[in-house]
Short mmCIF file of C-alpha atoms in Angstrom, two decimals:
data_model
loop_
_atom_site.label_atom_id
_atom_site.label_comp_id
_atom_site.label_asym_id
_atom_site.label_seq_id
_atom_site.Cartn_x
_atom_site.Cartn_y
_atom_site.Cartn_z
CA MET A 1 0.49 21.02 60.74
CA GLY A 2 0.89 22.93 57.35
CA SER A 3 3.18 22.17 54.71
CA PRO A 4 6.90 23.62 54.97
CA GLU A 5 6.05 25.66 51.95
CA ARG A 6 3.17 27.43 53.73
CA GLU A 7 5.45 28.13 56.69
CA LEU A 8 8.04 29.78 54.49
CA CYS A 9 5.44 31.57 52.27
CA PRO A 10 2.33 32.68 54.29
CA PRO A 11 -0.55 33.69 52.29
CA PRO A 12 -0.42 37.29 51.27
CA SER A 13 -2.33 39.64 53.50
CA GLU A 14 -3.44 43.25 52.64
CA GLU A 15 -0.15 44.57 54.14
CA ASP A 16 1.88 42.29 51.85
CA GLU A 17 0.43 43.37 48.56
CA LEU A 18 3.43 45.61 47.84
CA THR A 19 6.11 43.31 46.82
CA LEU A 20 8.96 43.34 44.37
CA PRO A 21 8.27 41.88 40.95
CA ARG A 22 9.03 38.08 40.87
CA ALA A 23 10.48 38.38 37.35
CA SER A 24 13.11 40.91 38.65
CA ILE A 25 14.02 38.71 41.63
CA ASN A 26 14.30 35.85 39.33
CA LYS A 27 16.51 37.78 36.81
CA MET A 28 18.89 38.81 39.75
CA ILE A 29 19.09 35.27 41.12
CA LYS A 30 20.01 34.03 37.67
CA GLU A 31 22.69 36.68 37.24
CA LEU A 32 24.15 36.15 40.70
CA VAL A 33 24.24 32.27 40.53
CA PRO A 34 23.74 31.13 36.96
CA SER A 35 24.92 27.52 37.40
CA VAL A 36 22.71 26.99 40.47
CA ARG A 37 19.04 25.88 40.40
CA VAL A 38 16.96 27.57 42.96
CA ALA A 39 13.70 25.98 44.14
CA PHE A 40 10.52 27.87 44.15
CA GLU A 41 10.20 28.17 47.78
CA SER A 42 13.64 29.47 48.15
CA ARG A 43 12.79 32.14 45.47
CA GLU A 44 9.67 33.12 47.33
CA LEU A 45 11.74 33.35 50.56
CA ILE A 46 14.17 35.53 48.87
CA LEU A 47 11.35 37.76 47.43
CA ASN A 48 9.81 37.98 51.04
CA CYS A 49 13.22 38.87 52.65
CA CYS A 50 13.89 41.62 49.95
CA THR A 51 10.45 43.01 50.58
CA GLU A 52 10.91 43.02 54.28
CA PHE A 53 14.24 44.68 53.96
CA ILE A 54 12.87 47.51 51.76
CA HIS A 55 9.96 48.01 54.17
CA LEU A 56 12.48 48.21 57.17
CA LEU A 57 14.81 50.48 55.40
CA SER A 58 12.06 52.84 54.08
CA SER A 59 10.45 52.97 57.61
CA GLU A 60 13.76 53.92 59.22
CA ALA A 61 14.53 56.38 56.31
CA ASN A 62 11.08 57.92 57.02
CA GLU A 63 11.96 58.30 60.75
CA VAL A 64 15.33 59.86 59.74
CA CYS A 65 13.35 62.25 57.43
CA ASN A 66 10.82 63.16 60.12
CA GLN A 67 13.66 63.88 62.78
CA SER A 68 15.12 66.28 60.09
CA ASN A 69 11.70 68.07 59.92
CA LYS A 70 11.61 67.26 56.18
CA LYS A 71 8.61 66.01 54.20
CA THR A 72 10.43 64.13 51.43
CA ILE A 73 12.78 61.16 51.89
CA ASN A 74 15.90 61.78 50.09
CA ALA A 75 19.13 59.62 49.48
CA GLU A 76 20.87 60.92 52.50
CA HIS A 77 18.05 59.80 54.80
CA VAL A 78 18.34 56.29 53.19
CA LEU A 79 21.98 56.22 53.76
CA THR A 80 21.63 57.19 57.37
CA ALA A 81 18.97 54.56 57.83
CA LEU A 82 21.34 51.91 56.47
CA ASP A 83 23.92 52.98 59.08
CA ARG A 84 21.26 53.05 61.93
CA LEU A 85 20.16 49.50 60.98
CA GLY A 86 23.68 48.17 61.08
CA PHE A 87 24.10 48.01 57.36
CA SER A 88 26.89 50.50 57.22
CA ASP A 89 28.66 48.08 54.93
CA TYR A 90 26.18 48.84 52.30
CA THR A 91 26.36 52.58 52.47
CA ILE A 92 29.76 52.79 50.37
CA GLU A 93 28.16 50.64 47.59
CA ALA A 94 24.69 52.63 47.83
CA ASP A 95 26.53 55.79 47.82
CA ALA A 96 28.56 54.84 44.50
CA VAL A 97 25.17 53.80 42.93
CA LEU A 98 23.66 57.19 43.98
CA LYS A 99 26.60 58.99 42.28
CA ASP A 100 26.18 56.88 39.15
CA CYS A 101 22.58 57.64 39.09
CA LYS A 102 23.24 61.47 39.39
CA ALA A 103 25.68 61.32 36.59
CA VAL A 104 23.27 59.46 34.26
CA ALA A 105 20.62 62.03 35.01
CA ALA A 106 22.98 64.89 34.42
CA LYS A 107 23.97 63.36 31.04
CA ARG A 108 20.26 63.12 30.01
CA ARG A 109 19.64 66.62 30.94
CA ARG A 110 22.64 67.79 28.83
CA GLN A 111 21.47 65.61 25.84
CA SER A 112 17.83 66.59 26.02
CA THR A 113 16.41 68.28 23.06
CA ARG A 114 14.42 70.94 24.82
CA LEU A 115 14.06 74.32 23.33
CA GLU A 116 16.92 75.89 25.35
CA ASN A 117 19.34 73.41 23.72
CA LEU A 118 18.27 73.76 20.16
CA GLY A 119 20.52 76.84 19.56
CA ILE A 120 17.71 78.78 18.01
CA PRO A 121 16.21 81.79 19.72
CA GLU A 122 12.71 81.54 21.17
CA GLU A 123 11.57 84.46 19.13
CA GLU A 124 12.77 82.75 15.80
CA LEU A 125 10.97 79.52 16.85
CA LEU A 126 7.81 81.43 17.48
CA ARG A 127 8.06 83.22 14.10
CA GLN A 128 8.58 79.89 12.47
CA GLN A 129 5.53 78.46 14.39
CA GLN A 130 3.31 81.30 13.38
CA GLU A 131 4.54 81.01 9.73
CA LEU A 132 3.55 77.29 9.72
CA PHE A 133 0.18 78.11 11.23
CA ALA A 134 -0.51 80.58 8.47
CA LYS A 135 0.52 78.19 5.93
CA ALA A 136 -1.80 75.38 7.42
CA ARG A 137 -4.70 77.73 7.57
CA GLU A 138 -4.27 78.69 3.88
CA GLU A 139 -3.91 75.03 2.90
CA GLN A 140 -7.16 74.27 4.81
CA ALA A 141 -8.96 77.17 3.22
CA LYS A 142 -8.02 75.99 -0.12
CA GLN A 143 -9.21 72.44 0.55
CA GLU A 144 -12.61 73.88 1.87
CA GLN A 145 -12.87 75.86 -1.17
CA GLN A 146 -12.14 72.89 -3.64
CA GLN A 147 -14.74 70.87 -1.66
CA TRP A 148 -17.34 73.66 -1.94
CA LEU A 149 -16.77 74.05 -5.79
CA LEU A 150 -16.88 70.20 -6.28
CA LEU A 151 -20.21 70.14 -4.24
CA GLN A 152 -21.69 72.98 -6.22
CA GLN A 153 -20.62 71.29 -9.61
CA GLN A 154 -22.20 68.03 -8.41
CA THR A 155 -25.46 69.79 -7.36
CA MET A 156 -25.72 71.63 -10.73
CA SER A 157 -24.99 68.51 -12.73
CA ALA A 158 -27.70 66.58 -10.72
CA GLU A 159 -30.14 69.38 -11.57
CA GLY A 160 -29.39 69.28 -15.25
CA THR A 161 -28.35 72.88 -15.40
CA PRO A 162 -25.28 73.92 -17.30
CA GLN A 163 -22.29 74.48 -15.18
CA PRO A 164 -21.11 77.96 -15.14
CA TYR A 165 -17.27 78.68 -15.27
CA VAL A 166 -15.91 79.10 -11.72
CA PRO A 167 -12.44 80.86 -11.84
CA PRO A 168 -9.95 79.20 -9.51
CA PRO A 169 -9.46 80.77 -6.17
CA THR A 170 -6.87 83.53 -5.92
CA GLY A 171 -4.53 84.11 -3.16
CA PRO A 172 -0.81 83.98 -2.31
CA LYS A 173 0.78 81.36 -4.45
CA ASN A 174 3.89 79.39 -3.31
CA ASP A 175 6.59 78.26 -5.80
CA ASP A 176 6.04 74.80 -4.74
CA GLU A 177 2.51 74.51 -5.88
CA GLU A 178 1.81 73.23 -9.31
CA ASP A 179 -0.57 75.10 -11.70
CA ASP A 180 -2.78 72.18 -12.55
CA ASP A 181 -4.32 71.84 -9.07
CA TYR A 182 -7.67 73.09 -10.35
CA SER A 183 -8.05 71.40 -13.59
#
């Protein structure tokens, strides 16, 4: 005969691969009964019971969903499944948690930094973006021209020929730029 541990916790099969994280179960146990030491076998049994409860509840919610001719299980289906399975005592607390979750989600949406909430019209944002792109292209062109000039100077000095004077590139000048960039 097998050990009591094996009877409580049968080896996982392919169906049992989907379980709750052990760390989460351990944390909940510690929060609920902080002064009680819970044996490993008991923790595993609690994990298996929680997993089985979730499987049972999701199967029943799926049945409710199918009967409603819906393709997605929603919160109302889960609450109905709790009632059908005889856990109507849980529906009040589950409904309260659902309302809290909806409130948190609504608060996040209000606090989001999406374009609509910036207070700047989309046309202005587009104009600013185009301005930044143009400035970046201009700076990239300046860098490439500087690299080309430096390469030319290195090539001429390596050949031993005198270096001709190359005037600095001309173009729109920003007030922020310093004059000694090309010295």
